[in-house]
XYZ file of C-alpha atoms in Angstrom:
482
model
C 104.611 96.893 75.711
C 104.941 99.754 78.207
C 101.196 99.643 78.814
C 101.375 95.914 79.529
C 104.188 96.447 82.033
C 102.101 99.071 83.824
C 99.061 96.804 83.913
C 101.154 93.973 85.353
C 103.070 96.292 87.705
C 101.940 94.608 90.984
C 103.224 91.239 89.767
C 106.385 92.731 88.223
C 107.205 94.435 91.523
C 107.008 91.101 93.320
C 109.340 89.579 90.730
C 111.835 92.404 91.250
C 111.571 91.942 95.016
C 112.248 88.204 94.674
C 115.344 88.977 92.572
C 116.607 91.524 95.114
C 116.155 89.116 98.021
C 117.942 86.368 96.070
C 120.894 88.633 95.247
C 120.990 89.902 98.830
C 121.104 86.369 100.204
C 124.046 85.576 97.911
C 125.992 88.695 98.915
C 125.407 88.535 102.679
C 127.741 86.553 104.910
C 126.437 83.365 106.501
C 126.365 84.882 109.991
C 124.956 88.276 108.949
C 121.487 89.392 109.948
C 118.747 88.980 107.347
C 116.815 91.970 108.664
C 117.518 93.947 105.493
C 116.008 91.144 103.389
C 112.874 91.235 105.500
C 112.729 95.005 105.126
C 113.083 94.707 101.328
C 110.297 92.117 101.294
C 107.958 94.391 103.257
C 108.665 97.340 100.946
C 108.060 95.081 97.945
C 104.665 93.932 99.223
C 103.631 97.494 100.136
C 104.667 98.785 96.691
C 102.737 95.979 95.004
C 99.664 96.867 97.033
C 99.949 100.546 96.133
C 100.074 99.730 92.425
C 96.997 97.524 92.831
C 95.160 100.500 94.362
C 96.417 102.881 91.660
C 94.760 100.746 88.986
C 91.430 101.835 90.521
C 88.523 100.901 88.189
C 90.653 99.975 85.200
C 89.636 96.657 83.616
C 92.698 94.723 82.451
C 92.473 91.963 79.850
C 95.788 90.528 78.663
C 97.069 87.513 76.734
C 93.810 86.974 74.840
C 91.743 86.867 78.005
C 94.052 84.590 80.013
C 94.835 87.344 82.544
C 91.957 89.477 83.821
C 91.885 92.116 86.534
C 88.940 94.240 87.632
C 87.824 95.878 90.873
C 86.539 92.605 92.328
C 89.781 90.781 91.602
C 91.844 93.662 92.944
C 89.849 93.667 96.191
C 90.922 90.029 96.690
C 94.531 90.899 95.844
C 94.534 93.562 98.544
C 93.485 90.925 101.078
C 96.298 88.605 99.970
C 98.805 91.448 100.205
C 97.619 92.514 103.672
C 97.782 88.927 104.919
C 101.319 88.449 103.595
C 102.400 91.821 104.999
C 101.222 90.840 108.484
C 103.101 87.531 108.209
C 106.286 89.324 107.081
C 106.117 91.757 109.995
C 105.506 88.882 112.396
C 108.513 87.038 110.952
C 111.041 89.399 112.555
C 110.251 87.797 115.908
C 110.792 84.220 114.735
C 113.986 82.227 114.351
C 113.114 81.064 110.832
C 113.492 84.631 109.521
C 117.270 84.246 109.844
C 117.190 82.444 106.482
C 117.024 84.592 103.367
C 115.179 81.965 101.341
C 112.284 82.292 103.785
C 111.463 85.767 102.469
C 112.020 84.689 98.875
C 109.534 81.836 99.255
C 106.916 84.054 100.905
C 107.118 86.534 98.022
C 106.961 83.691 95.486
C 103.890 82.258 97.224
C 102.212 85.677 97.153
C 103.045 86.029 93.460
C 101.438 82.652 92.793
C 98.332 83.655 94.763
C 97.973 86.967 92.911
C 98.370 85.486 89.437
C 95.958 82.733 90.468
C 93.289 85.319 91.238
C 93.692 86.938 87.808
C 94.053 83.769 85.729
C 91.169 82.879 83.443
C 92.712 79.885 81.709
C 93.339 76.356 82.978
C 97.107 76.184 82.374
C 97.858 79.551 83.984
C 95.511 78.670 86.863
C 97.366 75.421 87.513
C 100.848 76.959 87.188
C 99.899 79.773 89.583
C 98.441 77.302 92.056
C 101.592 75.175 91.938
C 103.824 78.222 92.484
C 101.848 78.922 95.642
C 101.812 75.260 96.678
C 105.491 74.446 96.037
C 106.603 77.549 97.949
C 104.332 76.520 100.836
C 105.763 72.977 100.923
C 109.286 74.319 101.442
C 108.171 76.939 103.980
C 106.570 74.255 106.153
C 109.877 72.358 106.351
C 112.119 75.366 106.978
C 112.984 74.243 110.525
C 115.084 71.254 109.544
C 116.293 70.715 113.109
C 112.716 69.843 114.215
C 111.506 66.373 113.323
C 107.848 67.428 113.530
C 108.487 70.153 110.930
C 110.135 67.738 108.495
C 107.322 65.233 108.991
C 104.705 67.923 108.339
C 106.467 69.035 105.161
C 106.677 65.449 103.902
C 102.965 64.846 104.499
C 102.118 68.162 102.860
C 104.143 67.296 99.756
C 102.593 63.823 99.437
C 99.004 64.979 99.900
C 99.595 68.106 97.825
C 101.162 66.184 94.963
C 98.288 63.711 94.893
C 95.668 66.479 94.912
C 97.471 68.315 92.100
C 97.434 65.114 90.050
C 93.673 64.739 90.569
C 93.155 68.388 89.706
C 95.219 68.275 86.528
C 93.557 65.049 85.426
C 90.152 66.635 85.954
C 91.172 69.684 83.918
C 92.256 67.400 81.089
C 88.682 66.093 80.824
C 87.340 69.607 80.391
C 89.989 70.376 77.807
C 89.133 67.168 75.946
C 85.416 68.014 75.944
C 85.857 71.619 74.783
C 89.135 71.804 72.865
C 90.208 74.935 74.752
C 91.833 75.802 78.069
C 90.190 79.238 78.379
C 87.359 79.503 80.875
C 85.696 82.198 78.775
C 83.617 80.371 76.209
C 84.314 76.929 77.680
C 80.844 76.817 79.229
C 79.020 76.779 75.879
C 81.203 73.931 74.611
C 80.570 71.997 77.812
C 76.839 72.482 77.332
C 77.058 71.023 73.819
C 79.145 68.083 75.079
C 76.673 67.455 77.901
C 73.692 67.343 75.547
C 75.660 65.111 73.131
C 75.712 62.366 75.756
C 79.177 63.094 77.113
C 77.748 63.715 80.577
C 79.674 60.828 82.157
C 83.025 62.385 81.227
C 81.818 65.730 82.547
C 80.810 64.148 85.868
C 84.152 62.353 86.149
C 86.018 65.593 85.523
C 83.915 67.282 88.211
C 84.691 64.587 90.785
C 88.420 64.991 90.140
C 88.118 68.787 90.413
C 86.280 68.523 93.733
C 89.043 66.317 95.144
C 91.723 68.856 94.137
C 89.736 71.855 95.345
C 88.797 70.145 98.616
C 92.466 69.644 99.463
C 93.428 73.242 98.667
C 90.768 74.667 100.994
C 91.193 71.946 103.676
C 87.556 70.834 103.524
C 86.288 67.461 104.783
C 86.999 64.720 103.693
C 90.183 66.156 102.142
C 91.428 67.809 105.330
C 93.830 65.120 106.619
C 96.962 67.204 106.051
C 95.877 70.362 107.869
C 96.298 69.467 111.588
C 99.777 67.933 111.140
C 100.987 70.736 108.864
C 99.629 73.495 111.116
C 101.313 71.903 114.124
C 104.665 71.232 112.468
C 105.143 74.455 110.502
C 106.708 77.589 112.001
C 104.020 79.841 113.483
C 104.366 82.489 110.781
C 104.059 79.868 108.040
C 100.988 78.418 109.760
C 99.473 81.912 109.761
C 100.248 82.256 106.049
C 98.611 78.905 105.253
C 95.577 79.694 107.408
C 95.011 83.106 105.848
C 96.588 83.763 102.444
C 96.662 80.205 101.122
C 93.080 79.481 102.237
C 91.688 82.673 100.659
C 93.556 81.907 97.422
C 92.153 78.361 97.475
C 88.584 79.615 97.734
C 89.119 82.134 94.936
C 90.544 79.289 92.828
C 87.395 77.226 93.483
C 85.148 80.154 92.609
C 87.129 80.939 89.473
C 86.791 77.366 88.227
C 83.168 76.716 89.146
C 81.774 80.088 88.089
C 83.802 79.997 84.864
C 82.780 76.476 83.876
C 79.050 76.673 84.610
C 77.595 80.089 83.711
C 75.697 78.682 80.703
C 71.934 78.130 81.025
C 72.403 74.748 79.366
C 74.429 73.552 82.349
C 71.974 74.630 85.050
C 70.859 71.015 85.619
C 74.447 70.083 86.497
C 74.772 73.059 88.837
C 71.555 72.246 90.713
C 71.814 68.445 90.649
C 75.573 67.879 91.015
C 77.699 70.925 91.876
C 75.531 72.487 94.576
C 74.584 69.165 96.293
C 78.256 68.117 96.361
C 79.277 71.459 97.876
C 76.407 71.187 100.359
C 77.689 67.835 101.611
C 81.306 69.055 101.803
C 80.248 72.242 103.620
C 78.136 70.380 106.183
C 80.827 67.759 106.810
C 83.467 70.486 107.197
C 81.395 72.420 109.720
C 80.482 69.330 111.740
C 83.805 67.443 111.689
C 85.959 70.563 112.106
C 84.119 71.863 115.161
C 83.418 68.499 116.820
C 87.012 67.204 116.546
C 88.329 70.571 117.776
C 86.581 69.873 121.097
C 89.173 67.203 121.969
C 92.320 69.120 120.955
C 94.807 70.370 123.546
C 97.521 71.535 121.145
C 96.542 75.076 120.149
C 97.790 74.821 116.569
C 95.844 71.620 115.979
C 92.792 73.202 117.576
C 93.040 76.190 115.228
C 93.580 73.789 112.324
C 90.293 72.015 113.000
C 88.699 75.392 113.628
C 89.884 76.499 110.171
C 88.270 73.381 108.686
C 84.999 74.474 110.273
C 85.472 77.974 108.902
C 86.066 76.485 105.449
C 82.558 75.047 105.760
C 81.159 78.484 106.602
C 82.906 79.995 103.596
C 81.508 77.246 101.363
C 78.023 78.348 102.406
C 78.774 81.764 100.886
C 80.267 80.111 97.776
C 77.078 78.074 97.266
C 74.939 81.194 97.678
C 77.113 82.974 95.130
C 76.802 80.143 92.603
C 73.013 80.085 93.007
C 72.296 83.810 92.994
C 75.367 85.467 91.410
C 74.410 88.595 93.383
C 76.910 91.073 94.774
C 75.504 90.623 98.283
C 76.667 86.997 98.255
C 80.169 88.076 97.234
C 80.210 90.792 99.903
C 79.313 88.246 102.579
C 82.188 85.987 101.484
C 84.607 88.899 101.252
C 83.624 90.189 104.670
C 84.186 86.755 106.143
C 87.612 86.630 104.499
C 88.494 89.909 106.219
C 87.179 88.823 109.621
C 88.948 85.461 109.435
C 92.207 87.071 108.286
C 92.270 89.544 111.184
C 91.313 87.074 113.917
C 93.600 84.272 112.703
C 96.640 86.504 112.180
C 96.153 88.051 115.624
C 95.696 84.663 117.323
C 98.843 83.203 115.745
C 100.803 86.326 116.712
C 99.887 85.736 120.360
C 100.731 82.035 120.085
C 104.167 83.098 118.883
C 104.680 85.127 122.063
C 103.421 82.402 124.397
C 105.111 79.368 122.885
C 108.203 80.815 121.195
C 109.797 77.860 119.383
C 107.831 75.219 121.310
C 104.598 73.551 120.311
C 101.823 75.619 121.945
C 99.666 73.664 124.376
C 96.450 74.751 126.018
C 98.126 74.671 129.442
C 100.394 77.530 128.344
C 97.348 79.799 128.519
C 96.806 79.063 132.220
C 96.934 82.266 134.229
C 97.784 84.393 131.188
C 95.584 87.180 132.550
C 97.862 87.494 135.593
C 101.048 87.373 133.542
C 99.886 89.707 130.775
C 96.368 91.204 130.954
C 96.890 92.880 127.568
C 97.701 89.643 125.748
C 94.822 87.867 127.450
C 92.410 90.622 126.377
C 93.636 90.572 122.767
C 93.440 86.786 122.468
C 89.955 86.897 123.982
C 88.833 89.340 121.297
C 90.270 87.176 118.501
C 88.653 84.021 119.897
C 85.316 85.816 120.243
C 85.576 86.950 116.629
C 86.305 83.402 115.453
C 83.315 82.242 117.504
C 81.086 84.903 115.936
C 80.192 86.911 119.051
C 78.551 90.371 118.501
C 80.644 93.548 118.175
C 83.420 91.649 116.399
C 84.135 91.244 112.689
C 83.469 87.514 112.897
C 79.869 88.076 114.001
C 79.112 90.339 111.029
C 80.801 87.859 108.681
C 78.708 84.922 109.896
C 75.543 87.006 110.009
C 75.869 88.138 106.377
C 76.531 84.556 105.255
C 73.458 83.358 107.146
C 71.291 86.054 105.555
C 72.595 85.032 102.129
C 71.905 81.349 102.879
C 68.334 82.022 104.008
C 67.796 84.193 100.929
C 68.695 81.214 98.722
C 66.512 78.790 100.751
C 69.531 76.891 102.079
C 67.767 76.206 105.368
C 69.512 72.927 106.233
C 72.883 74.532 105.571
C 72.027 77.607 107.649
C 70.787 75.364 110.466
C 74.013 73.353 110.431
C 75.990 76.586 110.505
C 74.087 77.803 113.575
C 74.434 74.450 115.362
C 78.184 74.113 114.737
C 78.741 77.733 115.726
C 77.198 76.927 119.109
C 79.445 73.843 119.352
C 82.497 76.019 118.649
C 81.646 78.180 121.666
C 82.691 75.318 123.925
C 86.334 75.125 122.849
C 86.768 78.877 122.281
C 85.376 79.722 125.733
C 87.392 76.857 127.234
C 90.533 78.712 126.153
C 89.199 81.967 127.588
C 88.432 80.235 130.891
C 91.967 78.820 130.888
C 93.406 82.337 130.627
C 91.315 83.960 133.354
C 90.350 81.261 135.859
C 93.124 78.651 135.781
C 96.099 79.239 138.095
C 99.665 78.803 136.913
C 103.069 78.969 138.587
C 104.515 81.181 135.881
C 104.488 84.836 136.894
C 106.576 86.376 134.108
C 106.391 86.519 130.339
C 109.070 87.342 127.823
C 108.961 90.862 126.416
C 106.762 91.170 123.343
C 108.791 91.780 120.202
C 107.969 95.073 118.472
C 106.914 93.333 115.278
C 104.502 91.050 117.135
C 103.055 94.070 118.924
C 102.400 95.813 115.605
C 100.554 92.808 114.185
C 98.460 92.358 117.336
C 97.530 96.064 117.388
C 96.559 96.150 113.686
C 94.440 93.001 113.882
C 92.787 94.071 117.146
C 91.777 97.469 115.758
C 90.574 95.860 112.525
C 88.501 93.249 114.381
C 86.703 95.953 116.361
C 86.376 98.327 113.391
C 84.822 95.721 111.099
C 82.585 94.575 113.954
C 81.297 97.985 115.018
C 81.080 99.749 111.624
C 79.967 97.043 109.168
C 77.647 99.279 107.139
C 80.399 101.798 106.420
C 82.788 99.059 105.318
C 80.179 97.296 103.165
C 79.107 100.566 101.519
C 82.733 101.461 100.771
C 83.336 98.019 99.267
C 80.121 98.222 97.254
C 81.040 101.664 95.893
C 84.490 100.469 94.825
C 83.360 97.238 93.191
C 80.143 98.584 91.631
């Protein structure tokens, strides 16, 4: 029992933190500051991360294989923890942090994401995903005095509920075909069912799974919710959805697809159904996301469509990983996760400074270089990283994915990735031009909150570090995961 508690210590710490925040919210007066709750939340996330690192190379297998943790899984957990930590720090500068339940929901969402990464069984996967999703629904609607926030939360709940229904229905087909909910060993049973002329049920289950997964990662044509939710949610919540929730969604997709189809008997399905379907979704996401972003003036909506395009890039790495199952393919995906996390968190931190509680519009960037050269420089770096310009983390991330795609003969996919990357230059550089070459009457800017400054500094340093020293980072990651 004691050994199990130690092995689950990162998750237990989050549970304790949630309990402390809940008790603190009950004890504090209505008008009291919630700073202490935010501080407790940050300590909780840091402690959870430390215990993840202390597990080192230990392989954890609990509950008859339903909960698994190894170095690869822990590397993903560290990303989720870092992303949530940046959001928590950024929250001190936002009005929504005055509510204690805000911190409770962020910790609950992180707990759902971490258990999702370690789950190797359909029921625990779904429960973990719903813990993350339900917490996110409430977080989006935290600003009840803003109609756009309530509308975004309502749309998110409706679309999210429908996608969860599709997902659960699809899982029921796989359970019916195999008689088990555990991913380990399910592949062989699926192979037998497929060769016993139950292929139609298998295909139907796959279609339902793709619908659910497509929503969770905001990939075309299941992306409808993203622009409205990104625009209506508080900036810190938007950052959480863009970073932590998206990474967790991709890990969920990988966990399902790699767990269901490792058997040699199912290779025809992988090559004739799974990979072609992902190819179409990836290409549509890259094209639609980047093309529609060209016409956006609201910065949150622009970044939402940009994130849809980035989902397409990440799917390229997922396809390469499914085809080759080589560590290089995983490293390319992981590196892109890191680059996207740093650039997105930094960009949303700057939007928080510029727009405050208003909806950020492109015109707000006019003359930013004159008002605050430092902010203009930082936002330029983050936009260049998202665009994939050399000497930034984003360039290395896209380059490694392209190499992986060419190595698996995904030439059409690699070509689409290159073309849409060039298209993205237009709207990223349009924002940069707005900052440096468009005049504006505003000559002053509110003082940057200390918490926002910390997040901007961390993400800026990380973007340069991962862009200038990629070999060192990749070798370190390879040595840890090997």
